[in-house]
Short mmCIF file of C-alpha atoms and ligand atoms in Angstrom, two decimals:
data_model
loop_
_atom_site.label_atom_id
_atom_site.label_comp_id
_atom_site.label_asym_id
_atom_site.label_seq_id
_atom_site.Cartn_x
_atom_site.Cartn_y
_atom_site.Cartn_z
CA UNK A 1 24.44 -13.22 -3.60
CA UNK A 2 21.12 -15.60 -3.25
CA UNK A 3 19.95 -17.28 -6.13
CA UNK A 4 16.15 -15.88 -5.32
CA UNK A 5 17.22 -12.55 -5.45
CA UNK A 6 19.38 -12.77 -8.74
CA UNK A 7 16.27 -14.13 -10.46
CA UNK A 8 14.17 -11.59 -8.87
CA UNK A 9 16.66 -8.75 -9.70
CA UNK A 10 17.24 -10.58 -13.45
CA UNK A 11 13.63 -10.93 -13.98
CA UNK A 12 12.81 -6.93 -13.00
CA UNK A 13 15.44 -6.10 -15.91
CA UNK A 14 13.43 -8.54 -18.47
CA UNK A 15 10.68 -7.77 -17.35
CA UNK A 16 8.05 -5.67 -20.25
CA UNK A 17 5.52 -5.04 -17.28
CA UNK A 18 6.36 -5.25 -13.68
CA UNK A 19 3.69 -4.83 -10.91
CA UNK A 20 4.65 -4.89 -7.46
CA UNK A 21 2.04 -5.04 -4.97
CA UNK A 22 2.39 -3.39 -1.50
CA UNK A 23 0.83 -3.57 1.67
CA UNK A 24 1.62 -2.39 5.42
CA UNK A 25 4.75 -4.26 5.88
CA UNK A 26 6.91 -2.01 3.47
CA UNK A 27 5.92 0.83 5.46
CA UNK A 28 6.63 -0.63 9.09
CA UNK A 29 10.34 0.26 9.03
CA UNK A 30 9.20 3.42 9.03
CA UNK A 31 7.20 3.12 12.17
CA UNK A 32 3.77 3.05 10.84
CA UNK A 33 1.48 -0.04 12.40
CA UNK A 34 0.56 -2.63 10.25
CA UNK A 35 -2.92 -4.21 10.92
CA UNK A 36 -2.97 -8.30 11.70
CA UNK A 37 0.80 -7.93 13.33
CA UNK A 38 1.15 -8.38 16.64
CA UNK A 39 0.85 -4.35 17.53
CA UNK A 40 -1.46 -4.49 14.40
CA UNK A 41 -4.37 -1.67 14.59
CA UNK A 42 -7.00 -4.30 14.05
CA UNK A 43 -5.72 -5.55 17.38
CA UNK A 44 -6.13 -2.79 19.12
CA UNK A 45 -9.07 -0.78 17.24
CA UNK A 46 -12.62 -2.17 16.08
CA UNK A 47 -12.77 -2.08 12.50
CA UNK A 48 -16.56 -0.93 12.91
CA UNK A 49 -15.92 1.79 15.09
CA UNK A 50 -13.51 3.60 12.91
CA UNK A 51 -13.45 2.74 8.93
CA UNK A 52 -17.06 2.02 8.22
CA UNK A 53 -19.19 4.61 6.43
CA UNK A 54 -21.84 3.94 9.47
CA UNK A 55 -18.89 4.56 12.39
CA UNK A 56 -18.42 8.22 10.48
CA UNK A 57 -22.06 9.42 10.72
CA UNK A 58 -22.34 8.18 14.18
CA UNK A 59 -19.09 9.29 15.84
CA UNK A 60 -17.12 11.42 13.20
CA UNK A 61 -15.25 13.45 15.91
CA UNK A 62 -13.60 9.94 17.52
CA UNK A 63 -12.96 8.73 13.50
CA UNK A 64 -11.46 12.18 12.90
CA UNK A 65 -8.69 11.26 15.97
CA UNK A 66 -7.85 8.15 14.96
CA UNK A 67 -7.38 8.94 11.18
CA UNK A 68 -5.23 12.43 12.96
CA UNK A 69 -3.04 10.27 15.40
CA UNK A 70 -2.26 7.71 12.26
CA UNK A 71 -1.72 11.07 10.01
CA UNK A 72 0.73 12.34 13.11
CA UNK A 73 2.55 9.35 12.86
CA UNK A 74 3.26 9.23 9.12
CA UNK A 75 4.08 12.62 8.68
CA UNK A 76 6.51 12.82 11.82
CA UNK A 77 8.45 9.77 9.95
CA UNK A 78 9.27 9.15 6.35
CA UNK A 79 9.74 6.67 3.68
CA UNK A 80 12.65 3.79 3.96
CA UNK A 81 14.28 2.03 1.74
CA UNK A 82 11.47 -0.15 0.22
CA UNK A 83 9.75 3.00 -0.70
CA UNK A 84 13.04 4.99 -2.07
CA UNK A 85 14.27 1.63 -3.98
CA UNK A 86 10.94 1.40 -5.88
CA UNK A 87 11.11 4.63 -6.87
CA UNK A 88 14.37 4.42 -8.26
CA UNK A 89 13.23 0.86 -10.13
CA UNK A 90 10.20 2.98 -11.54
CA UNK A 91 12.65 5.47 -12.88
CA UNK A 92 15.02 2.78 -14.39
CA UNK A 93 12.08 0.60 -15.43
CA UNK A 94 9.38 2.18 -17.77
CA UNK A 95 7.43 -1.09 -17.03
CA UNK A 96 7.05 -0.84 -13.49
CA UNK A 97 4.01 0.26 -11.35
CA UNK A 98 3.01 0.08 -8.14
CA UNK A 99 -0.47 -0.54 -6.36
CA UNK A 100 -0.48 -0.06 -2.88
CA UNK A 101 -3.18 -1.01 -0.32
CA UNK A 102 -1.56 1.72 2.03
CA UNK A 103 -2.73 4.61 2.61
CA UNK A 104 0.32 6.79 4.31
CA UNK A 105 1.08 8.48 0.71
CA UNK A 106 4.75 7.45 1.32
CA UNK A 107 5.13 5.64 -2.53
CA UNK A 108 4.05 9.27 -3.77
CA UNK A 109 6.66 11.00 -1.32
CA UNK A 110 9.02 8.62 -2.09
CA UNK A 111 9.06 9.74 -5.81
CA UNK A 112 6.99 6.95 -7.34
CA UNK A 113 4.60 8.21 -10.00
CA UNK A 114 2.93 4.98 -11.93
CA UNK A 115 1.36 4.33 -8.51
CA UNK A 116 -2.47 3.18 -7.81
CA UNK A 117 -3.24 4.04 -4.44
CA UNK A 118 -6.56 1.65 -4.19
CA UNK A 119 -7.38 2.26 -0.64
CA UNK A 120 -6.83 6.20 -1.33
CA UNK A 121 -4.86 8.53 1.15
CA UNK A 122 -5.14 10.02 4.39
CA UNK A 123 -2.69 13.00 3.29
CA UNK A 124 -6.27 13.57 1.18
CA UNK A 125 -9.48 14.62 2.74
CA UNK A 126 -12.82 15.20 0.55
CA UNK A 127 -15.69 18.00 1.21
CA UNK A 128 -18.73 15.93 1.70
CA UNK A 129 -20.72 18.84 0.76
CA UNK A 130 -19.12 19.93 -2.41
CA UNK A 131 -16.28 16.84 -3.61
CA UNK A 132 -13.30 19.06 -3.47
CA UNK A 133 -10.29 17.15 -2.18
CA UNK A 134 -7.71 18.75 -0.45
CA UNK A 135 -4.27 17.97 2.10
CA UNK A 136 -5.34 16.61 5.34
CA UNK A 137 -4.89 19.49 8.12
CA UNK A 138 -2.93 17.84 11.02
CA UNK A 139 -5.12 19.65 13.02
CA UNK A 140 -7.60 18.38 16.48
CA UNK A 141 -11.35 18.21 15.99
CA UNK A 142 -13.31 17.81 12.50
CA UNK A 143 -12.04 19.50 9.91
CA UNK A 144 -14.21 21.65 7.68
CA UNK A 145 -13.85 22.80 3.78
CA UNK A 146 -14.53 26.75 2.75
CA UNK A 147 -17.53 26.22 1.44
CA UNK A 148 -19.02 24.82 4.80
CA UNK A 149 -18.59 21.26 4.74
CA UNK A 150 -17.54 18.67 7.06
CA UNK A 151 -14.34 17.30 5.32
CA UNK A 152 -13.40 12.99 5.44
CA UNK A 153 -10.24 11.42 5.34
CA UNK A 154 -10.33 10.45 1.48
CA UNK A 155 -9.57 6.78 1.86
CA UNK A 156 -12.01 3.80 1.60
CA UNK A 157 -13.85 2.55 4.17
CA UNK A 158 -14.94 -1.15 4.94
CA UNK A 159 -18.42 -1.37 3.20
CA UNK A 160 -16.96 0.82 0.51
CA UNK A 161 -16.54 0.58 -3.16
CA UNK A 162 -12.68 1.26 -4.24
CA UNK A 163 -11.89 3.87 -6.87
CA UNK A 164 -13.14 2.19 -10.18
CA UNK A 165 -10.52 3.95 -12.49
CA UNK A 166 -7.62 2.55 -10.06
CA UNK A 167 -8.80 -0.78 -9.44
CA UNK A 168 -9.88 -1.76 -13.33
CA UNK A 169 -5.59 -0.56 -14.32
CA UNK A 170 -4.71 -2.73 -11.32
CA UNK A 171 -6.71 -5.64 -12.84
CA UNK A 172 -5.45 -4.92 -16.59
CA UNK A 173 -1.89 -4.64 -15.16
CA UNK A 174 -2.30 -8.10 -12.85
CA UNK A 175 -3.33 -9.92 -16.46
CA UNK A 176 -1.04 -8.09 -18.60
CA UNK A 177 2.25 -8.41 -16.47
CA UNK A 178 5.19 -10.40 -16.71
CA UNK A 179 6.54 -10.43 -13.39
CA UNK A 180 4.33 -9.98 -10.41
CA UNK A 181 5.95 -9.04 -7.11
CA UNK A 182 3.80 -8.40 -3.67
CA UNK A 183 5.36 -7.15 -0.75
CA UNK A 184 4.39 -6.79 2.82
CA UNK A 185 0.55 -7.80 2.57
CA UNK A 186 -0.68 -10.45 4.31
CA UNK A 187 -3.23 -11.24 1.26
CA UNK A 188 -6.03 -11.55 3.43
CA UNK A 189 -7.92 -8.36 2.22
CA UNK A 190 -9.65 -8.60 -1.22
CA UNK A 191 -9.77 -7.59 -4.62
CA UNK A 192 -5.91 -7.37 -3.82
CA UNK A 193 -5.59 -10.75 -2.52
CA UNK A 194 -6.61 -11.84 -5.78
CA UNK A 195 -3.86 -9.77 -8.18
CA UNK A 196 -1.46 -13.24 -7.65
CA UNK A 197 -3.19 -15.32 -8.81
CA UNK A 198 -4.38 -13.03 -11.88
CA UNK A 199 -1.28 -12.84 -12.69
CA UNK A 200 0.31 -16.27 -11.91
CA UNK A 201 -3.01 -17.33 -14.51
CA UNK A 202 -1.96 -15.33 -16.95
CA UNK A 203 1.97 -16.78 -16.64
CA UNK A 204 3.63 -13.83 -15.10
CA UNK A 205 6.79 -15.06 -12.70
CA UNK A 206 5.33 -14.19 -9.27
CA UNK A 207 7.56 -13.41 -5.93
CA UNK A 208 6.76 -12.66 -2.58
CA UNK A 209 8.57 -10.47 -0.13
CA UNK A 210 7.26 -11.41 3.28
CA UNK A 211 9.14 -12.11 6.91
CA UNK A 212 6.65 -14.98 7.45
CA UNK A 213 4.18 -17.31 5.06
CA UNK A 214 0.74 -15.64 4.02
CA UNK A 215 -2.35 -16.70 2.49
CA UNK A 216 -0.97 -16.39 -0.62
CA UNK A 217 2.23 -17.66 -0.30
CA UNK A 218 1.63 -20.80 -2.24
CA UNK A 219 0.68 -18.62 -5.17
CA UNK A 220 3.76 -17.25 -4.87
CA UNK A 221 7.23 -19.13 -7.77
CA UNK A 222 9.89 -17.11 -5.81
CA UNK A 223 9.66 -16.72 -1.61
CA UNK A 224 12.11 -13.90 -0.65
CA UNK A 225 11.70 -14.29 3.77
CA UNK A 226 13.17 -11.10 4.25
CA UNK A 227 12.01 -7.47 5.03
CA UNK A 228 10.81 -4.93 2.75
CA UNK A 229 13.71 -2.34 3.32
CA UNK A 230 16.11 -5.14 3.36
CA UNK A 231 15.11 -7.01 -0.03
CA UNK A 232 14.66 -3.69 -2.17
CA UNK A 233 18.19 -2.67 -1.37
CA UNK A 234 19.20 -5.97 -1.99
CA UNK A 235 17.48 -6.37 -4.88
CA UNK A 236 18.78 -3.02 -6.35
CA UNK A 237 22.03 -3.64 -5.29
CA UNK A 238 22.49 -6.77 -8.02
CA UNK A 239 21.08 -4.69 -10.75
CA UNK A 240 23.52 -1.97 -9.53
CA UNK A 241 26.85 -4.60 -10.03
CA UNK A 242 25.82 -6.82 -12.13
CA UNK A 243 23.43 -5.78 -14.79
P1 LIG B 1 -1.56 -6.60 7.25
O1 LIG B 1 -1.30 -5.96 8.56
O2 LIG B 1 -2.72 -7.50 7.10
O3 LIG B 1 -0.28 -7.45 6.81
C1 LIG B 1 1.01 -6.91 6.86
C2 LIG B 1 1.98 -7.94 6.30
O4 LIG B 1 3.27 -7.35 6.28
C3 LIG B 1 2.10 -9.22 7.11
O5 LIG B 1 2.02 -10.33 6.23
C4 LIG B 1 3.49 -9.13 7.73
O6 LIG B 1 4.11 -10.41 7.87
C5 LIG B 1 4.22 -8.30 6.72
N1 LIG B 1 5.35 -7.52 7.24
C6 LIG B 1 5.55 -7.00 8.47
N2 LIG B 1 6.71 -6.31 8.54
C7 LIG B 1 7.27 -6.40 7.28
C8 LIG B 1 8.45 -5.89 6.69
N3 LIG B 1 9.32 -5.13 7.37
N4 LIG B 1 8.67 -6.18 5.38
C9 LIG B 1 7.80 -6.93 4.67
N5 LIG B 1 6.67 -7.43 5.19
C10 LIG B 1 6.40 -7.17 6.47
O7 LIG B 1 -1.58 -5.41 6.17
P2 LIG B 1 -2.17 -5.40 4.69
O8 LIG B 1 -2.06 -6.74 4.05
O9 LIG B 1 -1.56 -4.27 3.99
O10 LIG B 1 -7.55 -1.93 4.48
O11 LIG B 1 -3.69 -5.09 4.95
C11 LIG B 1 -4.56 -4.97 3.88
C12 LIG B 1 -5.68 -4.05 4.24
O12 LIG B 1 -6.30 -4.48 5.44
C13 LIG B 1 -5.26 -2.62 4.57
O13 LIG B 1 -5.04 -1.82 3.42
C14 LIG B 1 -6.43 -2.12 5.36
C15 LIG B 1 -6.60 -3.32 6.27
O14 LIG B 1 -7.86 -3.48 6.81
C16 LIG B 1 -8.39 -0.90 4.69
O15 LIG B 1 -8.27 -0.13 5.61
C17 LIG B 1 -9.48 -0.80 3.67
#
């Protein structure tokens, strides 16, 4: 087997405090777009027209079919491997969490449970009149809550300030780790882009899992050029024979 993935695979079972970040690629096996690829949304869609507190108040009937179509698409598919073999890591590792930048709730479905999901969820959808949070109906038109109010995909919006709680653990967790693995982002979109080199800083082995080179690639002590639901399995496979 590769020497990159034995020391990835060797370095998961040493490791006191693992934290893997993940972005759209681990979820494209499972047919869900990524953004900057060459279907990407951001491609097709203006970022201002649909994820901007502004493009909401103006137009929230066109936001609410955009956020339903990408909604129709995760739940008629389901997690792959990436997302299955990180939940089985997070069961054999105590150490291990996962912050993900996605928003398709697949880590969660997958059976991950030390999970930050710092751009929320659009399986979640919050009242704006009275807070409550509740599934997303995969439903046309706005939806509305019982008590009246117009409902929003519970996810955060360009212009918007991420969930405080979720983002200070991902910060203690990018200077506390040991190993530091981030898969399938293209590290363009901050404060994640910045968890690598928070770690790398604070001497955590870092590794990338990435088809092509990113932004943050030369942050990166270990490049595995692979796909997400290819490494995983690959990765689990070694600690399966050999550890
Ligand atoms: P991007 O679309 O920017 O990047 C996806 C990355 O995944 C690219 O580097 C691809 O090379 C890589 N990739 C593609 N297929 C892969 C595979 N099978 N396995 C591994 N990697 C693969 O997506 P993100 O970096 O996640 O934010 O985007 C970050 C944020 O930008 C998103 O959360 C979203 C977006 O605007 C908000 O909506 C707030």
């Amino acid at each position: 087997m590769h020497t990159e993935f034995q020391r990835v695979a060797t370095a998961l079972d040493r490791s006191a405090v693992t934290l893997v970040l993940t972005g759209a690629g681990v979820s494209a096996a499972s047919g869900i777009p990524t953004f900057r690829g060459a279907d990407g949304l951001w491609r097709k869609y203006r970022v201002e027209e649909l994820a901007t507190p502004g493009a909401f108040h103006r137009d929230p009937a066109l936001v609410w079919e955009w956020y339903q179509w990408r909604l129709g698409l995760v739940r008629g598919s389901a997690p792959n491997p990436a997302h299955t073999v990180l939940a089985e890591l997070g069961t054999r590792f105590a150490g291990l969490w996962i912050v993900t930048q996605n928003v398709d709730g697949y880590h969660r479905q997958a059976g991950s449970r030390r999970l930050l999901e710092i751009h929320g969820s659009l399986q979640r959808s919050r009242c704006l009149e009275c807070g409550t949070r509740k599934p997303t109906p995969l439903q046309p038109g706005i939806p509305y809550c019982s008590c009246g109010g117009m409902l929003r995909p519970d996810v955060v919006w360009f212009g918007e300030t991420l969930p405080v709680a979720a983002l200070q653990q991902s910060l203690e967790l990018a200077q506390n780790c040991d190993l530091f693995i981030t898969a399938g982002t293209s590290g363009l979109v901050e404060p994640a882009a910045s968890f690598m080199s928070i770690a790398a800083a604070n001497g955590a082995l870092t590794v990338e899992i990435n088809p092509i080179p990113t932004a943050v690639s030369n942050q990166a002590t270990v490049l595995l050029r692979g796909e997400a639901d290819q490494v995983f399995p690959a990765i689990w496979s070694i600690l399966e024979d050999k550890i």
